[in-house]
PDB file of C-alpha atoms and ligand atoms in Angstrom:
ATOM      1  CA  MET A  68      -0.118  -0.051   0.000  1.00  0.00           C
ATOM      2  CA  ASN A  69       2.032   2.902  -1.307  1.00  0.00           C
ATOM      3  CA  TYR A  70      -0.982   5.500  -1.491  1.00  0.00           C
ATOM      4  CA  ARG A  71      -0.864   8.359   0.821  1.00  0.00           C
ATOM      5  CA  HIS A  72      -3.875  10.983   0.496  1.00  0.00           C
ATOM      6  CA  ILE A  73      -1.635  13.664   2.044  1.00  0.00           C
ATOM      7  CA  TYR A  74      -0.114  14.154  -1.459  1.00  0.00           C
ATOM      8  CA  HIS A  75      -3.575  14.782  -2.852  1.00  0.00           C
ATOM      9  CA  ALA A  76      -5.475  16.385  -0.236  1.00  0.00           C
ATOM     10  CA  GLY A  77      -7.639  19.269  -1.449  1.00  0.00           C
ATOM     11  CA  ASN A  78      -7.029  18.475  -5.207  1.00  0.00           C
ATOM     12  CA  PHE A  79      -9.825  18.774  -7.815  1.00  0.00           C
ATOM     13  CA  ALA A  80     -11.002  15.319  -7.361  1.00  0.00           C
ATOM     14  CA  ASP A  81     -11.401  15.911  -3.532  1.00  0.00           C
ATOM     15  CA  VAL A  82     -13.533  19.162  -4.345  1.00  0.00           C
ATOM     16  CA  LEU A  83     -16.220  17.116  -6.340  1.00  0.00           C
ATOM     17  CA  LYS A  84     -16.164  14.153  -3.935  1.00  0.00           C
ATOM     18  CA  HIS A  85     -16.610  16.277  -0.826  1.00  0.00           C
ATOM     19  CA  ALA A  86     -19.000  18.794  -2.152  1.00  0.00           C
ATOM     20  CA  VAL A  87     -21.199  15.976  -2.931  1.00  0.00           C
ATOM     21  CA  LEU A  88     -20.457  14.163   0.490  1.00  0.00           C
ATOM     22  CA  ALA A  89     -21.576  17.470   2.124  1.00  0.00           C
ATOM     23  CA  LEU A  90     -24.691  17.841  -0.082  1.00  0.00           C
ATOM     24  CA  VAL A  91     -25.866  13.987   0.610  1.00  0.00           C
ATOM     25  CA  ILE A  92     -25.345  14.584   4.459  1.00  0.00           C
ATOM     26  CA  ALA A  93     -27.198  17.966   4.446  1.00  0.00           C
ATOM     27  CA  HIS A  94     -30.009  15.970   2.701  1.00  0.00           C
ATOM     28  CA  LEU A  95     -30.122  13.049   5.215  1.00  0.00           C
ATOM     29  CA  LYS A  96     -30.364  15.852   7.947  1.00  0.00           C
ATOM     30  CA  ARG A  97     -33.681  16.904   6.479  1.00  0.00           C
ATOM     31  CA  LYS A  98     -35.458  13.928   8.341  1.00  0.00           C
ATOM     32  CA  ASP A  99     -35.013  13.838  12.072  1.00  0.00           C
ATOM     33  CA  THR A 100     -34.430  10.252  12.533  1.00  0.00           C
ATOM     34  CA  PRO A 101     -30.723   9.356  13.019  1.00  0.00           C
ATOM     35  CA  PHE A 102     -28.439   8.016  10.209  1.00  0.00           C
ATOM     36  CA  ARG A 103     -24.955   6.345   9.961  1.00  0.00           C
ATOM     37  CA  ILE A 104     -22.272   7.188   7.757  1.00  0.00           C
ATOM     38  CA  ILE A 105     -19.821   4.461   6.856  1.00  0.00           C
ATOM     39  CA  ASP A 106     -16.334   5.422   5.146  1.00  0.00           C
ATOM     40  CA  THR A 107     -14.551   2.170   3.975  1.00  0.00           C
ATOM     41  CA  HIS A 108     -11.361   4.104   2.718  1.00  0.00           C
ATOM     42  CA  ALA A 109     -11.259   6.928   5.206  1.00  0.00           C
ATOM     43  CA  GLY A 110      -7.505   8.371   4.921  1.00  0.00           C
ATOM     44  CA  ILE A 111      -6.331  10.246   8.113  1.00  0.00           C
ATOM     45  CA  GLY A 112      -9.385  12.614   8.247  1.00  0.00           C
ATOM     46  CA  LEU A 113      -7.542  15.936   8.404  1.00  0.00           C
ATOM     47  CA  TYR A 114      -4.407  17.085   6.238  1.00  0.00           C
ATOM     48  CA  ASP A 115      -1.979  19.486   7.473  1.00  0.00           C
ATOM     49  CA  LEU A 116      -1.185  21.412   4.139  1.00  0.00           C
ATOM     50  CA  SER A 117       2.082  22.623   5.610  1.00  0.00           C
ATOM     51  CA  ARG A 118       3.526  19.117   5.726  1.00  0.00           C
ATOM     52  CA  GLU A 119       6.383  18.251   3.238  1.00  0.00           C
ATOM     53  CA  GLU A 120       4.289  15.568   1.441  1.00  0.00           C
ATOM     54  CA  ALA A 121       1.388  18.291   0.632  1.00  0.00           C
ATOM     55  CA  GLN A 122       3.835  21.025  -0.070  1.00  0.00           C
ATOM     56  CA  LYS A 123       5.804  18.698  -2.399  1.00  0.00           C
ATOM     57  CA  THR A 124       2.854  18.269  -4.955  1.00  0.00           C
ATOM     58  CA  GLY A 125       0.769  21.428  -3.728  1.00  0.00           C
ATOM     59  CA  GLU A 126      -2.170  19.774  -5.550  1.00  0.00           C
ATOM     60  CA  TRP A 127      -4.644  21.823  -3.597  1.00  0.00           C
ATOM     61  CA  HIS A 128      -3.745  24.954  -5.225  1.00  0.00           C
ATOM     62  CA  ASP A 129      -5.456  23.684  -8.278  1.00  0.00           C
ATOM     63  CA  GLY A 130      -8.365  22.366  -6.104  1.00  0.00           C
ATOM     64  CA  ILE A 131      -9.709  24.033  -3.351  1.00  0.00           C
ATOM     65  CA  GLY A 132      -7.326  26.801  -3.746  1.00  0.00           C
ATOM     66  CA  ARG A 133      -8.865  27.821  -7.028  1.00  0.00           C
ATOM     67  CA  ILE A 134     -12.575  27.637  -5.447  1.00  0.00           C
ATOM     68  CA  LEU A 135     -11.668  29.614  -2.584  1.00  0.00           C
ATOM     69  CA  ALA A 136     -10.253  32.313  -4.669  1.00  0.00           C
ATOM     70  CA  ASP A 137     -13.336  32.659  -6.621  1.00  0.00           C
ATOM     71  CA  SER A 138     -16.644  34.455  -5.871  1.00  0.00           C
ATOM     72  CA  PRO A 139     -19.153  32.076  -7.307  1.00  0.00           C
ATOM     73  CA  PRO A 140     -22.857  33.030  -8.433  1.00  0.00           C
ATOM     74  CA  PRO A 141     -25.297  32.755  -5.516  1.00  0.00           C
ATOM     75  CA  GLU A 142     -26.679  29.414  -6.936  1.00  0.00           C
ATOM     76  CA  ILE A 143     -23.235  27.759  -6.718  1.00  0.00           C
ATOM     77  CA  ALA A 144     -22.322  29.206  -3.447  1.00  0.00           C
ATOM     78  CA  GLU A 145     -25.347  27.809  -1.954  1.00  0.00           C
ATOM     79  CA  ILE A 146     -24.620  24.341  -3.374  1.00  0.00           C
ATOM     80  CA  LEU A 147     -21.168  24.538  -1.981  1.00  0.00           C
ATOM     81  CA  ALA A 148     -22.023  26.093   1.393  1.00  0.00           C
ATOM     82  CA  PRO A 149     -22.231  22.778   3.470  1.00  0.00           C
ATOM     83  CA  TYR A 150     -18.692  21.755   2.172  1.00  0.00           C
ATOM     84  CA  LEU A 151     -16.859  25.120   2.434  1.00  0.00           C
ATOM     85  CA  GLU A 152     -18.412  25.755   5.928  1.00  0.00           C
ATOM     86  CA  VAL A 153     -16.258  22.671   6.942  1.00  0.00           C
ATOM     87  CA  VAL A 154     -13.186  23.682   5.144  1.00  0.00           C
ATOM     88  CA  HIS A 155     -13.437  27.092   6.947  1.00  0.00           C
ATOM     89  CA  ALA A 156     -14.167  25.659  10.245  1.00  0.00           C
ATOM     90  CA  GLU A 157     -10.954  23.826  10.150  1.00  0.00           C
ATOM     91  CA  ASN A 158      -8.902  26.832   9.345  1.00  0.00           C
ATOM     92  CA  VAL A 159      -8.073  29.280  12.075  1.00  0.00           C
ATOM     93  CA  ALA A 160      -8.448  32.301   9.991  1.00  0.00           C
ATOM     94  CA  GLY A 161     -11.697  31.243   8.736  1.00  0.00           C
ATOM     95  CA  SER A 162     -12.387  32.185   5.332  1.00  0.00           C
ATOM     96  CA  HIS A 163      -9.827  35.006   5.216  1.00  0.00           C
ATOM     97  CA  GLY A 164      -6.452  33.592   5.719  1.00  0.00           C
ATOM     98  CA  PRO A 165      -4.393  31.123   3.876  1.00  0.00           C
ATOM     99  CA  LEU A 166      -5.329  27.555   3.821  1.00  0.00           C
ATOM    100  CA  GLN A 167      -3.554  25.561   6.524  1.00  0.00           C
ATOM    101  CA  ARG A 168      -5.822  22.165   6.952  1.00  0.00           C
ATOM    102  CA  TYR A 169      -7.919  20.532   4.476  1.00  0.00           C
ATOM    103  CA  PRO A 170     -10.689  18.242   5.940  1.00  0.00           C
ATOM    104  CA  GLY A 171     -10.855  14.689   4.635  1.00  0.00           C
ATOM    105  CA  SER A 172     -14.183  12.734   4.338  1.00  0.00           C
ATOM    106  CA  PRO A 173     -14.219  11.857   7.892  1.00  0.00           C
ATOM    107  CA  VAL A 174     -14.161  15.085   9.294  1.00  0.00           C
ATOM    108  CA  ILE A 175     -16.393  16.626   6.840  1.00  0.00           C
ATOM    109  CA  ALA A 176     -19.052  13.820   7.877  1.00  0.00           C
ATOM    110  CA  ARG A 177     -18.264  14.306  11.650  1.00  0.00           C
ATOM    111  CA  ARG A 178     -18.722  18.045  11.404  1.00  0.00           C
ATOM    112  CA  LEU A 179     -22.002  18.015   9.540  1.00  0.00           C
ATOM    113  CA  MET A 180     -23.825  15.137  11.468  1.00  0.00           C
ATOM    114  CA  ARG A 181     -25.985  15.817  14.583  1.00  0.00           C
ATOM    115  CA  PRO A 182     -25.431  14.491  18.063  1.00  0.00           C
ATOM    116  CA  ASP A 183     -27.477  11.210  17.432  1.00  0.00           C
ATOM    117  CA  ASP A 184     -25.902  10.398  14.044  1.00  0.00           C
ATOM    118  CA  ARG A 185     -23.124   7.882  13.936  1.00  0.00           C
ATOM    119  CA  LEU A 186     -19.859   7.484  11.922  1.00  0.00           C
ATOM    120  CA  VAL A 187     -17.799   4.337  11.221  1.00  0.00           C
ATOM    121  CA  VAL A 188     -14.502   5.100   9.643  1.00  0.00           C
ATOM    122  CA  ASN A 189     -12.215   2.319   8.217  1.00  0.00           C
ATOM    123  CA  GLU A 190      -8.702   2.761   7.034  1.00  0.00           C
ATOM    124  CA  ALA A 191      -6.220  -0.122   6.107  1.00  0.00           C
ATOM    125  CA  HIS A 192      -2.843   1.711   6.129  1.00  0.00           C
ATOM    126  CA  PRO A 193      -1.446   1.082   9.726  1.00  0.00           C
ATOM    127  CA  ALA A 194      -0.001   4.458  10.231  1.00  0.00           C
ATOM    128  CA  ASP A 195      -3.191   6.465   8.739  1.00  0.00           C
ATOM    129  CA  ALA A 196      -5.326   4.217  10.883  1.00  0.00           C
ATOM    130  CA  ALA A 197      -3.208   5.074  13.915  1.00  0.00           C
ATOM    131  CA  ALA A 198      -3.763   8.850  12.994  1.00  0.00           C
ATOM    132  CA  LEU A 199      -7.358   8.253  12.579  1.00  0.00           C
ATOM    133  CA  THR A 200      -7.721   6.643  15.830  1.00  0.00           C
ATOM    134  CA  ALA A 201      -5.943   9.263  17.502  1.00  0.00           C
ATOM    135  CA  LEU A 202      -8.110  11.982  15.792  1.00  0.00           C
ATOM    136  CA  PHE A 203     -11.426  10.364  17.001  1.00  0.00           C
ATOM    137  CA  ALA A 204      -9.969   9.284  20.571  1.00  0.00           C
ATOM    138  CA  LYS A 205     -13.014   9.699  23.060  1.00  0.00           C
ATOM    139  CA  ASP A 206     -15.414  10.606  20.371  1.00  0.00           C
ATOM    140  CA  ARG A 207     -18.302   8.212  21.081  1.00  0.00           C
ATOM    141  CA  ALA A 208     -20.395   9.107  17.815  1.00  0.00           C
ATOM    142  CA  VAL A 209     -17.318   7.729  15.760  1.00  0.00           C
ATOM    143  CA  LYS A 210     -16.149   4.236  15.619  1.00  0.00           C
ATOM    144  CA  VAL A 211     -12.632   3.581  13.859  1.00  0.00           C
ATOM    145  CA  LEU A 212     -11.603   0.247  12.295  1.00  0.00           C
ATOM    146  CA  ALA A 213      -8.390  -0.747  10.517  1.00  0.00           C
ATOM    147  CA  LEU A 214      -9.752  -3.603   8.072  1.00  0.00           C
ATOM    148  CA  ASP A 215      -9.701  -4.187   4.561  1.00  0.00           C
ATOM    149  CA  GLY A 216     -12.315  -1.718   3.224  1.00  0.00           C
ATOM    150  CA  TRP A 217     -14.152  -4.356   0.885  1.00  0.00           C
ATOM    151  CA  THR A 218     -14.481  -6.796   3.992  1.00  0.00           C
ATOM    152  CA  ALA A 219     -15.478  -4.028   6.199  1.00  0.00           C
ATOM    153  CA  LEU A 220     -18.263  -3.041   3.831  1.00  0.00           C
ATOM    154  CA  LYS A 221     -19.983  -6.533   4.049  1.00  0.00           C
ATOM    155  CA  SER A 222     -19.549  -6.562   7.898  1.00  0.00           C
ATOM    156  CA  LEU A 223     -21.107  -3.279   8.324  1.00  0.00           C
ATOM    157  CA  LEU A 224     -24.171  -3.317   6.326  1.00  0.00           C
ATOM    158  CA  PRO A 225     -27.112  -2.939   6.925  1.00  0.00           C
ATOM    159  CA  PRO A 226     -26.611  -0.216   9.545  1.00  0.00           C
ATOM    160  CA  LYS A 227     -28.795  -0.544  12.304  1.00  0.00           C
ATOM    161  CA  GLU A 228     -30.426   2.888  11.786  1.00  0.00           C
ATOM    162  CA  ARG A 229     -31.334   1.593   8.355  1.00  0.00           C
ATOM    163  CA  ARG A 230     -30.732   5.120   6.974  1.00  0.00           C
ATOM    164  CA  GLY A 231     -27.544   6.586   5.820  1.00  0.00           C
ATOM    165  CA  LEU A 232     -24.652   6.926   3.486  1.00  0.00           C
ATOM    166  CA  VAL A 233     -21.665   4.630   2.468  1.00  0.00           C
ATOM    167  CA  LEU A 234     -18.782   6.123   0.975  1.00  0.00           C
ATOM    168  CA  ILE A 235     -16.258   4.045  -0.956  1.00  0.00           C
ATOM    169  CA  ASP A 236     -13.123   5.877  -1.786  1.00  0.00           C
ATOM    170  CA  PRO A 237     -10.422   3.365  -3.057  1.00  0.00           C
ATOM    171  CA  PRO A 238      -6.740   4.609  -4.006  1.00  0.00           C
ATOM    172  CA  PHE A 239      -6.656   3.166  -7.493  1.00  0.00           C
ATOM    173  CA  GLU A 240      -3.142   1.937  -6.985  1.00  0.00           C
ATOM    174  CA  GLU A 241      -3.825  -1.698  -7.964  1.00  0.00           C
ATOM    175  CA  PRO A 242      -5.063  -3.094 -11.367  1.00  0.00           C
ATOM    176  CA  GLY A 243      -8.456  -4.635 -10.762  1.00  0.00           C
ATOM    177  CA  GLU A 244      -9.752  -1.625  -8.794  1.00  0.00           C
ATOM    178  CA  PHE A 245     -12.874  -1.010 -11.099  1.00  0.00           C
ATOM    179  CA  ARG A 246     -13.748  -4.765 -10.786  1.00  0.00           C
ATOM    180  CA  ARG A 247     -13.511  -4.648  -7.221  1.00  0.00           C
ATOM    181  CA  ILE A 248     -15.869  -1.555  -7.322  1.00  0.00           C
ATOM    182  CA  VAL A 249     -18.569  -3.231  -9.382  1.00  0.00           C
ATOM    183  CA  GLU A 250     -18.292  -6.361  -7.029  1.00  0.00           C
ATOM    184  CA  GLY A 251     -18.543  -4.049  -3.925  1.00  0.00           C
ATOM    185  CA  LEU A 252     -21.511  -1.988  -5.337  1.00  0.00           C
ATOM    186  CA  ALA A 253     -23.306  -5.298  -5.775  1.00  0.00           C
ATOM    187  CA  ALA A 254     -22.587  -6.408  -2.409  1.00  0.00           C
ATOM    188  CA  ALA A 255     -23.353  -3.148  -0.745  1.00  0.00           C
ATOM    189  CA  HIS A 256     -26.647  -2.609  -2.589  1.00  0.00           C
ATOM    190  CA  ARG A 257     -27.804  -6.349  -1.519  1.00  0.00           C
ATOM    191  CA  ARG A 258     -27.185  -5.558   2.068  1.00  0.00           C
ATOM    192  CA  PHE A 259     -28.526  -1.977   2.076  1.00  0.00           C
ATOM    193  CA  ALA A 260     -30.895  -1.330  -0.670  1.00  0.00           C
ATOM    194  CA  THR A 261     -32.409   1.943   0.514  1.00  0.00           C
ATOM    195  CA  GLY A 262     -29.028   3.318   1.605  1.00  0.00           C
ATOM    196  CA  THR A 263     -27.214   6.167  -0.494  1.00  0.00           C
ATOM    197  CA  ILE A 264     -23.865   4.580  -1.731  1.00  0.00           C
ATOM    198  CA  MET A 265     -21.285   6.802  -3.146  1.00  0.00           C
ATOM    199  CA  ILE A 266     -18.109   5.611  -4.842  1.00  0.00           C
ATOM    200  CA  TRP A 267     -15.304   7.435  -6.182  1.00  0.00           C
ATOM    201  CA  TYR A 268     -13.309   6.269  -9.214  1.00  0.00           C
ATOM    202  CA  ALA A 269     -10.405   7.768 -11.139  1.00  0.00           C
ATOM    203  CA  ILE A 270     -10.508   8.892 -14.777  1.00  0.00           C
ATOM    204  CA  LYS A 271      -7.135   7.972 -16.511  1.00  0.00           C
ATOM    205  CA  ASP A 272      -8.253   6.044 -19.384  1.00  0.00           C
ATOM    206  CA  ASP A 273     -11.589   6.944 -20.914  1.00  0.00           C
ATOM    207  CA  ARG A 274     -12.122   3.469 -22.277  1.00  0.00           C
ATOM    208  CA  ALA A 275     -11.632   1.606 -18.929  1.00  0.00           C
ATOM    209  CA  VAL A 276     -14.230   4.080 -17.320  1.00  0.00           C
ATOM    210  CA  ARG A 277     -16.900   3.394 -20.138  1.00  0.00           C
ATOM    211  CA  THR A 278     -16.442  -0.394 -19.553  1.00  0.00           C
ATOM    212  CA  PHE A 279     -16.662   0.031 -15.802  1.00  0.00           C
ATOM    213  CA  ALA A 280     -19.839   2.254 -16.435  1.00  0.00           C
ATOM    214  CA  ARG A 281     -21.405  -0.434 -18.459  1.00  0.00           C
ATOM    215  CA  GLU A 282     -20.650  -3.155 -15.981  1.00  0.00           C
ATOM    216  CA  ALA A 283     -22.281  -0.883 -13.114  1.00  0.00           C
ATOM    217  CA  ALA A 284     -25.410  -0.332 -15.113  1.00  0.00           C
ATOM    218  CA  GLU A 285     -25.667  -4.043 -15.923  1.00  0.00           C
ATOM    219  CA  LEU A 286     -25.973  -4.751 -12.157  1.00  0.00           C
ATOM    220  CA  ALA A 287     -29.580  -3.370 -12.934  1.00  0.00           C
ATOM    221  CA  ILE A 288     -29.674  -1.371  -9.534  1.00  0.00           C
ATOM    222  CA  PRO A 289     -32.409   1.187  -9.722  1.00  0.00           C
ATOM    223  CA  LYS A 290     -31.519   4.859  -9.461  1.00  0.00           C
ATOM    224  CA  VAL A 291     -27.644   5.134 -10.102  1.00  0.00           C
ATOM    225  CA  LEU A 292     -26.314   8.531 -11.022  1.00  0.00           C
ATOM    226  CA  SER A 293     -22.871   9.124 -12.375  1.00  0.00           C
ATOM    227  CA  ALA A 294     -21.225  12.609 -12.289  1.00  0.00           C
ATOM    228  CA  GLU A 295     -17.939  12.946 -13.929  1.00  0.00           C
ATOM    229  CA  LEU A 296     -15.456  15.998 -13.760  1.00  0.00           C
ATOM    230  CA  LEU A 297     -12.546  16.350 -16.287  1.00  0.00           C
ATOM    231  CA  VAL A 298      -9.957  18.666 -15.846  1.00  0.00           C
ATOM    232  CA  ARG A 299      -8.175  17.656 -19.180  1.00  0.00           C
ATOM    233  CA  ALA A 300      -8.737  15.013 -21.941  1.00  0.00           C
ATOM    234  CA  PRO A 301      -7.945  11.417 -20.688  1.00  0.00           C
ATOM    235  CA  LEU A 302      -4.988   9.835 -22.458  1.00  0.00           C
ATOM    236  CA  SER A 303      -4.440   5.992 -22.271  1.00  0.00           C
ATOM    237  CA  ALA A 304      -0.802   6.647 -20.792  1.00  0.00           C
ATOM    238  CA  GLY A 305      -1.731   9.768 -18.796  1.00  0.00           C
ATOM    239  CA  GLY A 306      -2.245  10.599 -15.088  1.00  0.00           C
ATOM    240  CA  LEU A 307      -5.406  11.518 -13.522  1.00  0.00           C
ATOM    241  CA  ALA A 308      -7.539  13.513 -16.001  1.00  0.00           C
ATOM    242  CA  GLY A 309     -10.532  13.578 -13.883  1.00  0.00           C
ATOM    243  CA  SER A 310     -12.703  11.676 -11.439  1.00  0.00           C
ATOM    244  CA  GLY A 311     -16.128  10.459 -11.233  1.00  0.00           C
ATOM    245  CA  LEU A 312     -18.693   9.511  -8.637  1.00  0.00           C
ATOM    246  CA  ILE A 313     -21.434   6.823  -8.580  1.00  0.00           C
ATOM    247  CA  ILE A 314     -24.181   7.633  -6.374  1.00  0.00           C
ATOM    248  CA  VAL A 315     -26.778   4.912  -5.697  1.00  0.00           C
ATOM    249  CA  ASN A 316     -30.180   6.258  -4.365  1.00  0.00           C
ATOM    250  CA  PRO A 317     -29.131  10.053  -4.730  1.00  0.00           C
ATOM    251  CA  PRO A 318     -31.279  12.526  -2.703  1.00  0.00           C
ATOM    252  CA  PHE A 319     -33.801  13.700  -5.240  1.00  0.00           C
ATOM    253  CA  THR A 320     -32.237  17.316  -5.124  1.00  0.00           C
ATOM    254  CA  LEU A 321     -28.815  16.118  -6.199  1.00  0.00           C
ATOM    255  CA  GLU A 322     -29.347  15.742  -9.871  1.00  0.00           C
ATOM    256  CA  SER A 323     -30.206  19.365 -10.231  1.00  0.00           C
ATOM    257  CA  GLN A 324     -27.493  20.538  -7.730  1.00  0.00           C
ATOM    258  CA  LEU A 325     -25.024  18.593  -9.940  1.00  0.00           C
ATOM    259  CA  ALA A 326     -26.358  19.815 -13.190  1.00  0.00           C
ATOM    260  CA  ALA A 327     -25.397  23.429 -11.914  1.00  0.00           C
ATOM    261  CA  LEU A 328     -22.007  22.500 -10.001  1.00  0.00           C
ATOM    262  CA  LEU A 329     -20.584  20.330 -12.700  1.00  0.00           C
ATOM    263  CA  PRO A 330     -19.953  22.990 -15.391  1.00  0.00           C
ATOM    264  CA  TYR A 331     -18.816  25.541 -12.696  1.00  0.00           C
ATOM    265  CA  LEU A 332     -16.213  23.004 -11.448  1.00  0.00           C
ATOM    266  CA  ALA A 333     -15.108  22.303 -14.862  1.00  0.00           C
ATOM    267  CA  GLU A 334     -14.574  25.997 -15.972  1.00  0.00           C
ATOM    268  CA  ARG A 335     -12.981  26.703 -12.505  1.00  0.00           C
ATOM    269  CA  LEU A 336     -10.812  23.691 -12.114  1.00  0.00           C
ATOM    270  CA  GLY A 337     -10.050  22.922 -15.899  1.00  0.00           C
ATOM    271  CA  GLN A 338      -6.331  22.613 -16.693  1.00  0.00           C
ATOM    272  CA  GLY A 339      -6.468  22.305 -20.405  1.00  0.00           C
ATOM    273  CA  LYS A 340      -8.062  21.140 -23.506  1.00  0.00           C
ATOM    274  CA  GLY A 341     -10.736  18.517 -22.915  1.00  0.00           C
ATOM    275  CA  ALA A 342     -12.023  19.714 -19.428  1.00  0.00           C
ATOM    276  CA  GLY A 343     -15.509  19.229 -19.079  1.00  0.00           C
ATOM    277  CA  ASP A 344     -18.263  17.234 -17.238  1.00  0.00           C
ATOM    278  CA  ARG A 345     -20.757  14.680 -17.536  1.00  0.00           C
ATOM    279  CA  LEU A 346     -23.946  13.813 -15.493  1.00  0.00           C
ATOM    280  CA  ILE A 347     -25.896  10.628 -16.579  1.00  0.00           C
ATOM    281  CA  TRP A 348     -28.131   8.184 -14.915  1.00  0.00           C
ATOM    282  CA  LEU A 349     -26.486   4.744 -15.485  1.00  0.00           C
ATOM    283  CA  THR A 350     -29.817   2.966 -14.446  1.00  0.00           C
ATOM    284  CA  GLY A 351     -33.425   4.735 -13.522  1.00  0.00           C
ATOM    285  CA  GLU A 352     -34.613   8.082 -14.205  1.00  0.00           C
ATOM    286  CA  ARG A 353     -33.538   9.785 -17.428  1.00  0.00           C
ATOM    287  CA  VAL A 354     -30.557  10.813 -19.165  1.00  0.00           C
ATOM    288  CA  THR A 355     -29.728  14.330 -18.217  1.00  0.00           C
ATOM    289  CA  ASN A 356     -26.687  15.530 -20.163  1.00  0.00           C
ATOM    290  CA  PRO A 357     -25.920  12.896 -22.612  1.00  0.00           C
TER     291      PRO A 357
HETATM  292  N1  SAM B 119     -11.928   9.139   1.877  1.00  0.00           N
HETATM  293  C1  SAM B 119     -10.678   9.918   2.144  1.00  0.00           C
HETATM  294  C2  SAM B 119     -11.021  11.405   1.873  1.00  0.00           C
HETATM  295  O1  SAM B 119     -12.039  11.656   1.111  1.00  0.00           O
HETATM  296  O2  SAM B 119     -10.466  12.151   2.620  1.00  0.00           O
HETATM  297  C3  SAM B 119      -9.435   9.594   1.258  1.00  0.00           C
HETATM  298  C4  SAM B 119      -9.079   8.130   0.965  1.00  0.00           C
HETATM  299  S1  SAM B 119      -7.953   7.903  -0.053  1.00  0.00           S
HETATM  300  C5  SAM B 119      -8.409   8.316  -1.562  1.00  0.00           C
HETATM  301  C6  SAM B 119      -7.726   6.032  -0.141  1.00  0.00           C
HETATM  302  C7  SAM B 119      -7.373   5.385   1.174  1.00  0.00           C
HETATM  303  O3  SAM B 119      -7.690   4.082   1.316  1.00  0.00           O
HETATM  304  C8  SAM B 119      -5.934   5.691   1.658  1.00  0.00           C
HETATM  305  O4  SAM B 119      -5.630   6.333   2.792  1.00  0.00           O
HETATM  306  C9  SAM B 119      -5.349   4.265   1.646  1.00  0.00           C
HETATM  307  O5  SAM B 119      -4.395   3.927   2.673  1.00  0.00           O
HETATM  308  C10 SAM B 119      -6.785   3.440   1.988  1.00  0.00           C
HETATM  309  N2  SAM B 119      -6.632   2.231   1.580  1.00  0.00           N
HETATM  310  C11 SAM B 119      -6.001   1.424   0.464  1.00  0.00           C
HETATM  311  N3  SAM B 119      -6.238   0.119   0.542  1.00  0.00           N
HETATM  312  C12 SAM B 119      -7.365  -0.049   1.244  1.00  0.00           C
HETATM  313  C13 SAM B 119      -8.047  -1.178   1.717  1.00  0.00           C
HETATM  314  N4  SAM B 119      -7.808  -2.471   1.137  1.00  0.00           N
HETATM  315  N5  SAM B 119      -9.217  -0.992   2.650  1.00  0.00           N
HETATM  316  C14 SAM B 119      -9.211   0.270   3.242  1.00  0.00           C
HETATM  317  N6  SAM B 119      -8.434   1.159   3.182  1.00  0.00           N
HETATM  318  C15 SAM B 119      -7.455   1.298   2.085  1.00  0.00           C
END
């Protein structure tokens, strides 16, 4: 396991993933009944951007850095509000000073949930799992596990609250990740058919992504929305050109929020020719933006 998220914290892919994560949680809070969030590949929770690893790549400059430097139109500001609220809360100077820390998915979830909601965070890298354990020490609303994420997924579903969100955010460092995602998606939906399941995927080679989308659609799970953001054209031998999210049982408000947010992000975070976005229903509903 070589992947360490500190090198990438706050990059363009985190912006899309975390903005959507915050929107899904905001929607879950519309009902009074408690929910559970399960984060199978959690990272360390909070990233100190002054650390050498983060400084080395500086990826957040072209991600959250560009978003914070902008004054988006009111509709976009409203969509980004739950996410940016957490980013600001983690920085001493609030919205005015330079960015010092970037919240990962566990901290975003923890800050947005209510006293009776619960969070389970799982991380397989021993050092990162230890950091996560220290971060949530004595926090009774959070359970930290250090298992293989795909194993954890099966053992944790369905949650006893029968409402909630599963976030699956694998590192894409080994071949076969798309296959594991399709299998994980099938297993998660079988155990928790009413839950919202959000899966992140890397876009490097467009052909591999299209095959994956077809296989995910063939599972015939009702209501699967896919949202992709490309910062440049994918090249088969290139690095990360974009990222996508598959969202099973998305909140009914999410499609229209993403239809507004994705073009804004593509314009703001684009790095060259081929930047763009794509929002489609893999199964269920209608095609929004073919
Ligand atoms: N979800 C985090 C966030 O949004 O802040 C970022 C997670 S990062 C993309 C992926 C994480 O998965 C890494 O911290 C890595 O150590 C961890 N990981 C790798 N293989 C794993 C496995 N089999 N099970 C659980 N975690 C794993």
